Tab-separated table of C-alpha atoms and ligand atoms in Angstrom:
chain	number	residue	atom	x	y	z
A	195	MET	CA	120.613	77.120	106.452
A	196	GLU	CA	119.757	79.636	109.120
A	197	LYS	CA	116.280	81.124	108.841
A	198	ILE	CA	115.800	84.841	108.185
A	199	LYS	CA	114.713	86.690	111.325
A	200	MET	CA	111.996	89.343	111.417
A	201	ASN	CA	112.072	92.254	113.884
A	202	THR	CA	108.504	93.496	113.506
A	203	PRO	CA	105.412	91.427	112.706
A	204	LEU	CA	103.389	91.550	109.528
A	205	VAL	CA	99.633	91.671	109.831
A	206	GLU	CA	98.362	88.427	108.301
A	207	MET	CA	94.723	88.352	107.169
A	208	ASP	CA	93.632	84.830	106.323
A	209	GLY	CA	90.666	84.314	104.008
A	210	ASP	CA	88.309	81.888	102.315
A	211	GLU	CA	87.858	78.898	100.034
A	212	MET	CA	90.570	77.887	97.538
A	213	THR	CA	92.770	80.869	98.313
A	214	ARG	CA	92.753	79.870	101.994
A	215	ILE	CA	94.088	76.446	100.964
A	216	LEU	CA	96.777	78.090	98.781
A	217	TRP	CA	97.627	80.435	101.673
A	218	GLN	CA	98.625	77.578	103.959
A	219	TRP	CA	100.570	75.753	101.211
A	220	ILE	CA	102.506	78.920	100.323
A	221	LYS	CA	103.472	79.379	103.964
A	222	ASP	CA	104.423	75.730	104.462
A	223	ILE	CA	106.327	75.213	101.207
A	224	LEU	CA	107.816	78.611	100.350
A	225	LEU	CA	107.968	80.776	103.463
A	226	THR	CA	108.429	79.063	106.816
A	227	PRO	CA	111.342	76.859	105.635
A	228	TYR	CA	113.292	80.082	104.946
A	229	ILE	CA	111.893	82.715	107.309
A	230	ASP	CA	111.235	82.786	111.003
A	231	LEU	CA	107.850	84.194	110.069
A	232	LYS	CA	106.530	86.691	112.553
A	233	THR	CA	102.897	87.653	111.924
A	234	GLU	CA	99.980	88.965	113.903
A	235	TYR	CA	97.289	86.614	112.627
A	236	TYR	CA	93.685	87.652	111.920
A	237	ASP	CA	91.297	85.062	110.581
A	238	LEU	CA	89.026	86.869	108.100
A	239	GLY	CA	87.516	83.566	106.978
A	240	LEU	CA	83.751	84.081	106.744
A	241	LYS	CA	82.950	81.772	109.653
A	242	HIS	CA	85.215	83.689	112.010
A	243	ARG	CA	83.971	87.073	110.773
A	244	ASP	CA	80.471	85.858	111.625
A	245	ASP	CA	81.547	84.514	115.031
A	246	THR	CA	83.109	87.876	115.933
A	247	ASN	CA	80.299	89.977	114.390
A	248	ASP	CA	82.932	91.180	111.921
A	249	LYS	CA	85.046	92.681	114.728
A	250	VAL	CA	88.052	90.732	113.436
A	251	THR	CA	87.994	92.747	110.191
A	252	PHE	CA	88.066	96.049	112.076
A	253	ASP	CA	90.814	94.755	114.372
A	254	SER	CA	92.932	93.656	111.420
A	255	ALA	CA	92.657	97.114	109.844
A	256	GLU	CA	93.631	98.787	113.122
A	257	ALA	CA	96.612	96.442	113.384
A	258	THR	CA	97.641	97.473	109.856
A	259	LYS	CA	97.676	101.102	110.992
A	260	LYS	CA	99.838	100.084	113.932
A	261	TYR	CA	102.396	97.883	112.135
A	262	GLY	CA	102.257	99.538	108.685
A	263	VAL	CA	102.262	96.345	106.587
A	264	ALA	CA	99.616	93.684	106.003
A	265	VAL	CA	99.117	90.752	103.648
A	266	LYS	CA	95.588	89.604	102.890
A	267	CYS	CA	94.090	86.433	101.448
A	268	ALA	CA	90.976	86.734	99.243
A	269	THR	CA	87.743	86.706	101.220
A	270	ILE	CA	84.078	86.079	100.466
A	271	THR	CA	81.859	89.136	100.259
A	272	PRO	CA	78.585	87.608	101.398
A	273	ASN	CA	75.431	87.720	99.280
A	274	ALA	CA	72.095	85.992	99.924
A	275	GLU	CA	73.440	82.550	98.891
A	276	ARG	CA	76.420	82.897	101.218
A	277	VAL	CA	74.141	83.810	104.127
A	278	THR	CA	72.429	80.451	103.652
A	279	GLU	CA	75.615	78.512	102.846
A	280	TYR	CA	77.387	79.707	106.010
A	281	ASN	CA	74.268	80.237	108.128
A	282	LEU	CA	75.331	83.844	108.790
A	283	LYS	CA	73.874	86.149	111.432
A	284	GLU	CA	74.065	89.030	108.965
A	285	MET	CA	75.102	89.793	105.403
A	286	TRP	CA	78.457	91.239	106.497
A	287	LYS	CA	79.994	93.971	104.394
A	288	SER	CA	82.928	93.470	102.050
A	289	PRO	CA	86.094	93.181	104.190
A	290	ASN	CA	88.015	95.066	101.513
A	291	GLY	CA	85.538	97.931	101.736
A	292	THR	CA	85.789	98.005	105.523
A	293	ILE	CA	89.592	97.941	105.530
A	294	ARG	CA	89.803	100.574	102.794
A	295	ALA	CA	87.469	102.878	104.720
A	296	ILE	CA	89.460	102.539	107.964
A	297	LEU	CA	92.811	103.098	106.256
A	298	ASP	CA	91.363	105.755	103.914
A	299	GLY	CA	93.422	103.964	101.316
A	300	THR	CA	93.888	103.915	97.559
A	301	VAL	CA	94.146	100.619	95.687
A	302	PHE	CA	96.982	100.155	93.180
A	303	ARG	CA	96.564	97.229	90.794
A	304	ALA	CA	99.495	95.976	88.745
A	305	PRO	CA	99.930	92.985	86.404
A	306	ILE	CA	102.773	90.500	86.868
A	307	ILE	CA	104.599	90.216	83.571
A	308	VAL	CA	106.116	86.933	82.497
A	309	LYS	CA	107.768	85.712	79.271
A	310	GLY	CA	105.440	83.716	77.054
A	311	ILE	CA	102.322	85.697	77.909
A	312	THR	CA	102.090	88.663	75.560
A	313	PRO	CA	99.666	91.454	76.372
A	314	TYR	CA	96.929	92.076	73.820
A	315	VAL	CA	98.598	95.474	73.318
A	316	PRO	CA	101.974	94.158	72.114
A	317	ASN	CA	103.945	97.342	72.857
A	318	TRP	CA	103.104	97.062	76.590
A	319	LYS	CA	106.446	95.754	77.849
A	320	LYS	CA	106.215	96.903	81.467
A	321	PRO	CA	103.309	96.864	83.918
A	322	ILE	CA	100.744	99.633	83.941
A	323	THR	CA	99.583	100.227	87.491
A	324	ILE	CA	96.111	101.683	87.914
A	325	ALA	CA	95.250	103.750	90.991
A	326	ARG	CA	91.533	104.241	91.402
A	327	HIS	CA	90.083	106.964	93.589
A	328	ALA	CA	87.518	104.965	95.510
A	329	TYR	CA	85.315	107.724	96.875
A	330	GLY	CA	82.453	109.826	95.562
A	331	ASP	CA	81.463	111.010	92.088
A	332	MET	CA	78.842	108.766	90.492
A	333	TYR	CA	79.292	106.140	93.234
A	334	ARG	CA	77.688	108.381	95.879
A	335	ASN	CA	75.140	110.097	93.710
A	336	THR	CA	71.636	111.369	94.159
A	337	GLU	CA	69.642	111.044	90.985
A	338	SER	CA	66.109	111.387	89.802
A	339	LEU	CA	63.769	111.133	86.865
A	340	ILE	CA	62.316	114.518	85.961
A	341	GLY	CA	58.863	115.086	84.565
A	342	ALA	CA	58.210	117.450	81.657
A	343	GLY	CA	57.587	120.990	82.885
A	344	SER	CA	59.922	120.591	85.891
A	345	LYS	CA	62.984	122.653	86.603
A	346	ALA	CA	66.153	121.290	88.241
A	347	GLU	CA	68.414	123.501	90.354
A	348	LEU	CA	71.440	122.950	92.552
A	349	LEU	CA	70.792	124.332	96.038
A	350	ILE	CA	73.753	124.985	98.321
A	351	THR	CA	73.188	126.087	101.919
A	352	ASP	CA	76.305	127.429	103.616
A	353	LYS	CA	77.252	127.369	107.305
A	354	ALA	CA	75.371	130.620	107.972
A	355	GLY	CA	72.256	129.353	106.222
A	356	ASN	CA	72.678	131.425	103.056
A	357	GLU	CA	71.287	129.721	99.975
A	358	THR	CA	72.783	129.701	96.499
A	359	ARG	CA	70.699	128.330	93.661
A	360	LEU	CA	72.337	127.253	90.409
A	361	PRO	CA	70.183	126.302	87.428
A	362	VAL	CA	70.758	122.781	86.069
A	363	ASN	CA	68.091	122.571	83.372
A	364	ASP	CA	64.593	123.674	82.545
A	365	PHE	CA	62.713	120.578	81.356
A	366	GLU	CA	60.120	122.699	79.626
A	367	ASN	CA	58.779	120.328	76.973
A	368	THR	CA	60.281	116.975	77.801
A	369	GLY	CA	61.067	114.890	80.862
A	370	GLY	CA	64.594	113.741	81.598
A	371	ILE	CA	67.079	112.856	84.282
A	372	VAL	CA	69.254	114.671	86.787
A	373	GLN	CA	72.161	113.604	88.954
A	374	GLY	CA	73.921	115.236	91.894
A	375	ILE	CA	77.482	114.118	92.617
A	376	HIS	CA	80.177	115.322	94.987
A	377	ASN	CA	83.681	114.823	96.239
A	378	THR	CA	85.645	116.260	99.155
A	379	ASP	CA	88.988	118.082	99.313
A	380	GLU	CA	90.043	115.709	102.065
A	381	SER	CA	89.379	112.582	100.026
A	382	ILE	CA	91.032	113.964	96.898
A	383	ALA	CA	94.086	115.019	98.916
A	384	GLY	CA	94.323	111.564	100.511
A	385	PHE	CA	94.156	110.001	97.054
A	386	ALA	CA	96.832	112.354	95.718
A	387	LYS	CA	99.165	111.614	98.639
A	388	ALA	CA	98.764	107.860	98.316
A	389	CYS	CA	99.619	108.190	94.600
A	390	PHE	CA	102.739	110.290	95.209
A	391	ILE	CA	103.874	107.977	98.025
A	392	TYR	CA	103.411	104.878	95.889
A	393	ALA	CA	105.115	106.416	92.840
A	394	LEU	CA	108.211	107.219	94.918
A	395	ASP	CA	108.042	103.859	96.593
A	396	SER	CA	107.807	101.856	93.367
A	397	LYS	CA	110.110	104.289	91.466
A	398	GLN	CA	107.610	104.899	88.690
A	399	ASP	CA	106.282	108.046	87.028
A	400	LEU	CA	102.778	109.150	87.928
A	401	TRP	CA	100.152	110.125	85.366
A	402	PHE	CA	96.876	111.753	86.307
A	403	ALA	CA	94.050	112.811	84.040
A	404	THR	CA	90.611	114.373	84.300
A	405	LYS	CA	88.328	116.299	81.940
A	406	ASP	CA	88.994	119.772	83.335
A	407	THR	CA	88.499	121.529	79.996
A	408	ILE	CA	84.811	120.624	80.243
A	409	SER	CA	84.363	120.378	84.005
A	410	LYS	CA	86.061	123.645	84.886
A	411	THR	CA	85.268	123.567	88.613
A	412	TYR	CA	84.701	119.911	89.560
A	413	ASP	CA	87.476	118.168	87.626
A	414	ARG	CA	89.647	121.281	87.891
A	415	ARG	CA	89.551	120.866	91.677
A	416	PHE	CA	91.133	117.396	91.344
A	417	ARG	CA	93.852	118.803	89.098
A	418	ASP	CA	94.581	121.733	91.429
A	419	ILE	CA	94.747	119.626	94.604
A	420	PHE	CA	97.159	117.191	92.943
A	421	GLU	CA	99.309	120.070	91.680
A	422	GLU	CA	99.365	121.877	95.013
A	423	ILE	CA	100.343	118.777	97.011
A	424	TYR	CA	102.916	117.844	94.387
A	425	GLN	CA	104.608	121.254	94.449
A	426	LYS	CA	104.530	121.533	98.238
A	427	GLU	CA	105.418	118.028	99.373
A	428	TYR	CA	106.697	115.840	96.556
A	429	LYS	CA	108.337	117.756	93.710
A	430	ALA	CA	111.781	117.802	95.311
A	431	LYS	CA	111.556	114.073	96.066
A	432	PHE	CA	110.419	113.294	92.511
A	433	ASP	CA	113.285	115.390	91.075
A	434	GLU	CA	115.769	113.638	93.289
A	435	ALA	CA	114.467	110.212	92.238
A	436	GLY	CA	114.392	111.217	88.565
A	437	LEU	CA	110.635	110.696	88.408
A	438	TRP	CA	107.932	112.598	86.606
A	439	TYR	CA	104.440	113.707	87.617
A	440	PHE	CA	102.405	114.294	84.498
A	441	TYR	CA	98.907	115.751	84.168
A	442	THR	CA	96.885	115.562	80.983
A	443	LEU	CA	93.301	115.263	79.751
A	444	ILE	CA	91.676	111.846	80.148
A	445	ASP	CA	91.190	111.297	76.405
A	446	ASP	CA	94.800	112.250	75.726
A	447	ALA	CA	95.888	109.906	78.522
A	448	VAL	CA	93.997	106.968	76.990
A	449	ALA	CA	95.655	107.588	73.617
A	450	ARG	CA	99.115	107.834	75.203
A	451	VAL	CA	98.579	104.719	77.349
A	452	VAL	CA	97.779	102.599	74.306
A	453	ARG	CA	100.928	103.798	72.513
A	454	SER	CA	103.178	103.532	75.582
A	455	GLU	CA	105.395	100.685	76.690
A	456	GLY	CA	104.021	100.809	80.256
A	457	GLY	CA	106.065	101.211	83.410
A	458	TYR	CA	104.115	103.977	85.173
A	459	ILE	CA	101.204	104.555	87.538
A	460	TRP	CA	97.997	105.877	86.077
A	461	ALA	CA	95.874	107.646	88.671
A	462	CYS	CA	92.198	107.677	87.731
A	463	LYS	CA	89.056	109.272	89.057
A	464	ASN	CA	86.548	106.763	90.410
A	465	TYR	CA	84.671	105.940	87.192
A	466	ASP	CA	87.739	106.084	84.937
A	467	GLY	CA	89.500	103.704	87.321
A	468	ASP	CA	86.564	101.308	87.389
A	469	VAL	CA	86.549	101.047	83.597
A	470	MET	CA	90.273	101.288	82.896
A	471	SER	CA	91.350	98.765	85.526
A	472	ASP	CA	89.223	96.072	83.873
A	473	MET	CA	90.502	97.086	80.439
A	474	VAL	CA	94.152	97.016	81.528
A	475	ALA	CA	93.704	93.742	83.460
A	476	SER	CA	92.164	91.916	80.469
A	477	ALA	CA	94.727	93.334	78.071
A	478	PHE	CA	97.579	92.029	80.229
A	479	GLY	CA	96.081	88.540	80.098
A	480	SER	CA	94.806	87.205	83.397
A	481	LEU	CA	93.174	88.258	86.635
A	482	ALA	CA	95.171	85.515	88.330
A	483	MET	CA	98.354	87.483	87.505
A	484	MET	CA	97.174	90.784	88.973
A	485	THR	CA	98.429	92.123	92.296
A	486	SER	CA	96.805	94.746	94.386
A	487	VAL	CA	98.109	96.985	97.142
A	488	LEU	CA	96.134	99.351	99.325
A	489	VAL	CA	98.175	102.402	100.362
A	490	SER	CA	96.956	104.810	103.023
A	491	PRO	CA	97.922	108.505	102.965
A	492	SER	CA	99.729	107.871	106.253
A	493	GLY	CA	101.890	105.240	104.513
A	494	ALA	CA	100.386	101.897	105.640
A	495	TYR	CA	100.390	99.107	103.037
A	496	GLU	CA	98.102	96.102	102.565
A	497	TYR	CA	99.033	93.601	99.831
A	498	GLU	CA	96.729	91.079	98.187
A	499	ALA	CA	95.859	89.253	94.976
A	500	ALA	CA	93.266	91.028	92.825
A	501	HIS	CA	91.233	87.867	92.192
A	502	GLY	CA	88.613	86.283	94.445
A	503	THR	CA	88.461	83.035	96.389
A	504	VAL	CA	88.148	80.831	93.245
A	505	GLN	CA	85.001	79.174	94.558
A	506	ALA	CA	84.560	76.583	91.788
A	507	HIS	CA	88.064	75.188	92.403
A	508	TYR	CA	87.334	74.993	96.136
A	509	TYR	CA	84.275	72.787	95.645
A	510	LYS	CA	86.399	70.449	93.504
A	511	HIS	CA	89.029	70.449	96.242
A	512	LEU	CA	86.405	69.565	98.872
A	513	ASP	CA	85.288	66.784	96.575
A	514	GLY	CA	88.799	65.310	96.814
A	515	GLN	CA	89.928	66.424	93.334
A	516	LYS	CA	93.218	68.208	92.664
A	517	THR	CA	92.954	71.651	91.084
A	518	SER	CA	95.350	73.683	88.989
A	519	THR	CA	94.665	76.981	90.775
A	520	ASN	CA	97.130	79.784	90.092
A	521	SER	CA	98.898	81.021	93.238
A	522	VAL	CA	101.158	83.634	91.596
A	523	ALA	CA	99.236	86.748	92.666
A	524	THR	CA	98.979	85.432	96.238
A	525	ILE	CA	102.721	84.677	96.308
A	526	PHE	CA	103.404	88.218	95.087
A	527	ALA	CA	101.143	89.605	97.807
A	528	TRP	CA	103.433	87.878	100.317
A	529	THR	CA	106.641	89.015	98.620
A	530	GLY	CA	105.334	92.584	98.397
A	531	ALA	CA	104.548	92.601	102.106
A	532	LEU	CA	107.809	90.917	103.129
A	533	ARG	CA	109.866	93.327	101.017
A	534	LYS	CA	108.042	96.331	102.487
A	535	ARG	CA	108.518	94.957	106.024
A	536	GLY	CA	112.205	94.489	105.197
A	537	GLU	CA	112.531	98.062	103.873
A	538	LEU	CA	110.838	99.591	106.906
A	539	ASP	CA	112.929	97.522	109.343
A	540	GLY	CA	116.213	97.768	107.454
A	541	ASN	CA	116.134	93.986	107.062
A	542	ALA	CA	118.082	93.423	103.826
A	543	ALA	CA	117.896	89.620	104.082
A	544	LEU	CA	114.096	89.753	104.074
A	545	CYS	CA	114.047	92.014	100.983
A	546	ALA	CA	116.521	89.735	99.211
A	547	PHE	CA	114.363	86.700	99.955
A	548	ALA	CA	111.289	88.441	98.504
A	549	ASP	CA	113.241	89.145	95.293
A	550	LYS	CA	114.470	85.569	95.163
A	551	LEU	CA	110.990	84.080	95.579
A	552	GLU	CA	109.581	86.316	92.831
A	553	ARG	CA	112.411	85.323	90.487
A	554	ALA	CA	111.910	81.618	91.214
A	555	THR	CA	108.162	81.951	90.558
A	556	LEU	CA	108.652	83.644	87.183
A	557	GLN	CA	111.477	81.268	86.267
A	558	THR	CA	109.185	78.284	86.889
A	559	ILE	CA	106.607	79.627	84.439
A	560	GLU	CA	109.249	80.681	81.918
A	561	GLU	CA	110.659	77.157	82.001
A	562	GLY	CA	107.219	75.879	80.993
A	563	VAL	CA	105.815	74.688	84.330
A	564	MET	CA	102.498	76.405	85.061
A	565	THR	CA	98.866	76.119	86.092
A	566	GLY	CA	96.111	75.504	83.555
A	567	ASP	CA	94.915	79.086	83.278
A	568	LEU	CA	98.401	80.245	82.223
A	569	ALA	CA	99.012	77.302	79.912
A	570	ALA	CA	95.958	78.462	77.971
A	571	LEU	CA	97.658	81.843	77.407
A	572	SER	CA	101.367	81.072	77.223
A	573	THR	CA	103.199	80.660	73.923
A	574	ILE	CA	106.122	78.788	75.561
A	575	PRO	CA	106.729	75.421	73.823
A	576	ASN	CA	106.504	72.118	75.762
A	577	LYS	CA	104.317	73.462	78.540
A	578	LYS	CA	103.625	71.255	81.506
A	579	VAL	CA	100.365	71.864	83.384
A	580	VAL	CA	100.689	71.133	87.092
A	581	TYR	CA	98.389	71.053	90.097
A	582	ALA	CA	98.477	73.975	92.512
A	583	GLU	CA	100.552	72.242	95.162
A	584	ASP	CA	103.024	70.841	92.635
A	585	PHE	CA	103.521	74.306	91.181
A	586	LEU	CA	104.672	75.489	94.619
A	587	LEU	CA	107.030	72.506	94.933
A	588	GLU	CA	108.465	73.389	91.503
A	589	ILE	CA	109.058	76.982	92.626
A	590	ASN	CA	110.754	75.717	95.756
A	591	LYS	CA	113.212	73.705	93.620
A	592	ARG	CA	114.222	76.977	91.953
A	593	ILE	CA	114.773	79.066	95.085
A	594	SER	CA	118.502	79.457	95.380
B	75	NAP	P1	87.201	84.714	91.388
B	75	NAP	O1	87.376	84.003	92.662
B	75	NAP	O2	88.249	85.703	91.022
B	75	NAP	O3	87.088	83.621	90.252
B	75	NAP	C1	86.457	83.804	89.005
B	75	NAP	C2	87.010	82.811	87.987
B	75	NAP	O4	88.256	83.306	87.496
B	75	NAP	C3	87.319	81.434	88.554
B	75	NAP	O5	86.201	80.598	88.536
B	75	NAP	C4	88.454	80.972	87.648
B	75	NAP	O6	87.963	80.549	86.386
B	75	NAP	C5	89.219	82.274	87.388
B	75	NAP	N1	90.262	82.520	88.405
B	75	NAP	C6	90.335	83.554	89.290
B	75	NAP	N2	91.433	83.460	90.035
B	75	NAP	C7	92.067	82.340	89.634
B	75	NAP	C8	93.251	81.685	90.047
B	75	NAP	N3	94.018	82.193	91.033
B	75	NAP	N4	93.629	80.545	89.416
B	75	NAP	C9	92.879	80.027	88.431
B	75	NAP	N5	91.734	80.598	87.994
B	75	NAP	C10	91.333	81.730	88.586
B	75	NAP	O7	85.820	85.527	91.370
B	75	NAP	P2	84.327	85.088	91.751
B	75	NAP	O8	84.104	83.654	91.424
B	75	NAP	O9	83.473	86.118	91.149
B	75	NAP	O10	84.239	85.256	93.302
B	75	NAP	C11	84.414	84.208	94.258
B	75	NAP	C12	84.393	84.820	95.647
B	75	NAP	O11	85.497	85.690	95.786
B	75	NAP	C13	83.148	85.634	95.926
B	75	NAP	O12	82.577	85.218	97.154
B	75	NAP	C14	83.640	87.061	96.022
B	75	NAP	O13	82.958	87.772	97.020
B	75	NAP	C15	85.078	86.913	96.384
B	75	NAP	N6	85.988	87.981	95.910
B	75	NAP	C16	86.920	88.443	96.779
B	75	NAP	C17	87.857	89.384	96.393
B	75	NAP	C18	88.860	89.855	97.391
B	75	NAP	O14	88.888	89.383	98.513
B	75	NAP	N7	89.732	90.748	97.028
B	75	NAP	C19	87.842	89.877	95.085
B	75	NAP	C20	86.890	89.381	94.188
B	75	NAP	C21	85.966	88.418	94.604
B	75	NAP	P3	87.632	79.014	86.025
B	75	NAP	O15	86.500	78.601	86.937
B	75	NAP	O16	87.233	79.121	84.593
B	75	NAP	O17	88.854	78.187	86.247
B	76	MG	MG1	85.059	97.525	87.009
């Protein structure tokens, strides 16, 4: 069989530990036999990040801007133990944080749905994709304890030096707490654009919710910026695609989400997204079945699995033991990136291969062949638990 050609490279970001092992196996068993894989390779493994003083992470993000599509393996975010373990020069920052900042991107997290694994909310038939605004609000706050008898005010100094003072509270008889939070029009607009782009791209409705009945200026600003950008730049495209942009209050959204059958994107403010993404992920069953894509407002895409490097499995692997690590989310990161590359380049064969590989992966699980983590969840009879590498070989048998 002739291999599928690629016109433009993908940015490939290699990573750490067990997922780095899976990465190579996926390429060897499921990709390079079928595709003349063209990637611009960046090694984000911790050792190489340290060797390059983390320059490789910045370079990989710049390359993503240039080529528009990247696929990333899970990477270690160093803490004190990792500094010792890898003898690091510095406690380097989270690569995901660095890449997100450079691309000014929004992360969309979606579960992979497979027969035999029923969500804890049984009416959820289709994925619910959460988009979290990853800037500002409580995550960039200034806060303080306040002593009794103190007064808290908001002081705003404009360009010309004029001061406006707004009362927050008079702590006359009791102490308390105060918090200053902010967001920017630019960041909210970037978030809104990424959401509209991704909704069109994935052909799903977009829901957005805040608490603008209570927060009449702060949350209202989010609502207004979304509405303005929607009307100006996206309404016609949504109409044409038969899609719906829907704004409601956050508490109403939560109630509707629970009753829904899924199949839409739920855009959340920073804190709502933090909480709801963990809720939705657990309700759909497994972190190992969760994909993640970072979308920049300029339309660059970076695909990855939502889980980490599966450290415990890696130590077993180093010890010579076989592990039953789940590679599904990492496979779907590759298929997402290959399909997007195919769409941008008009390479139908590449898109078709991505579809085929996803189907073969799901078919394998639905026929009862799966890794241990899924076997613990699946209700399919006669399950067969396989090692990570054997799971990939089983998928390969089903690619046709
Ligand atoms: P993790 O790698 O996601 O693993 C946590 C546990 O979840 C594992 O021990 C395993 O449970 C289970 N698990 C996760 N993915 C699995 C898979 N594909 N197959 C089977 N089981 C899976 O999270 P972590 O242990 O907190 O973090 C490890 C490293 O990953 C850290 O250095 C962290 O910085 C990094 N990390 C990176 C990213 C990223 O690059 N996007 C995200 C999160 C964490 P059992 O042990 O019970 O089998
Ligand atoms: Mg969280």
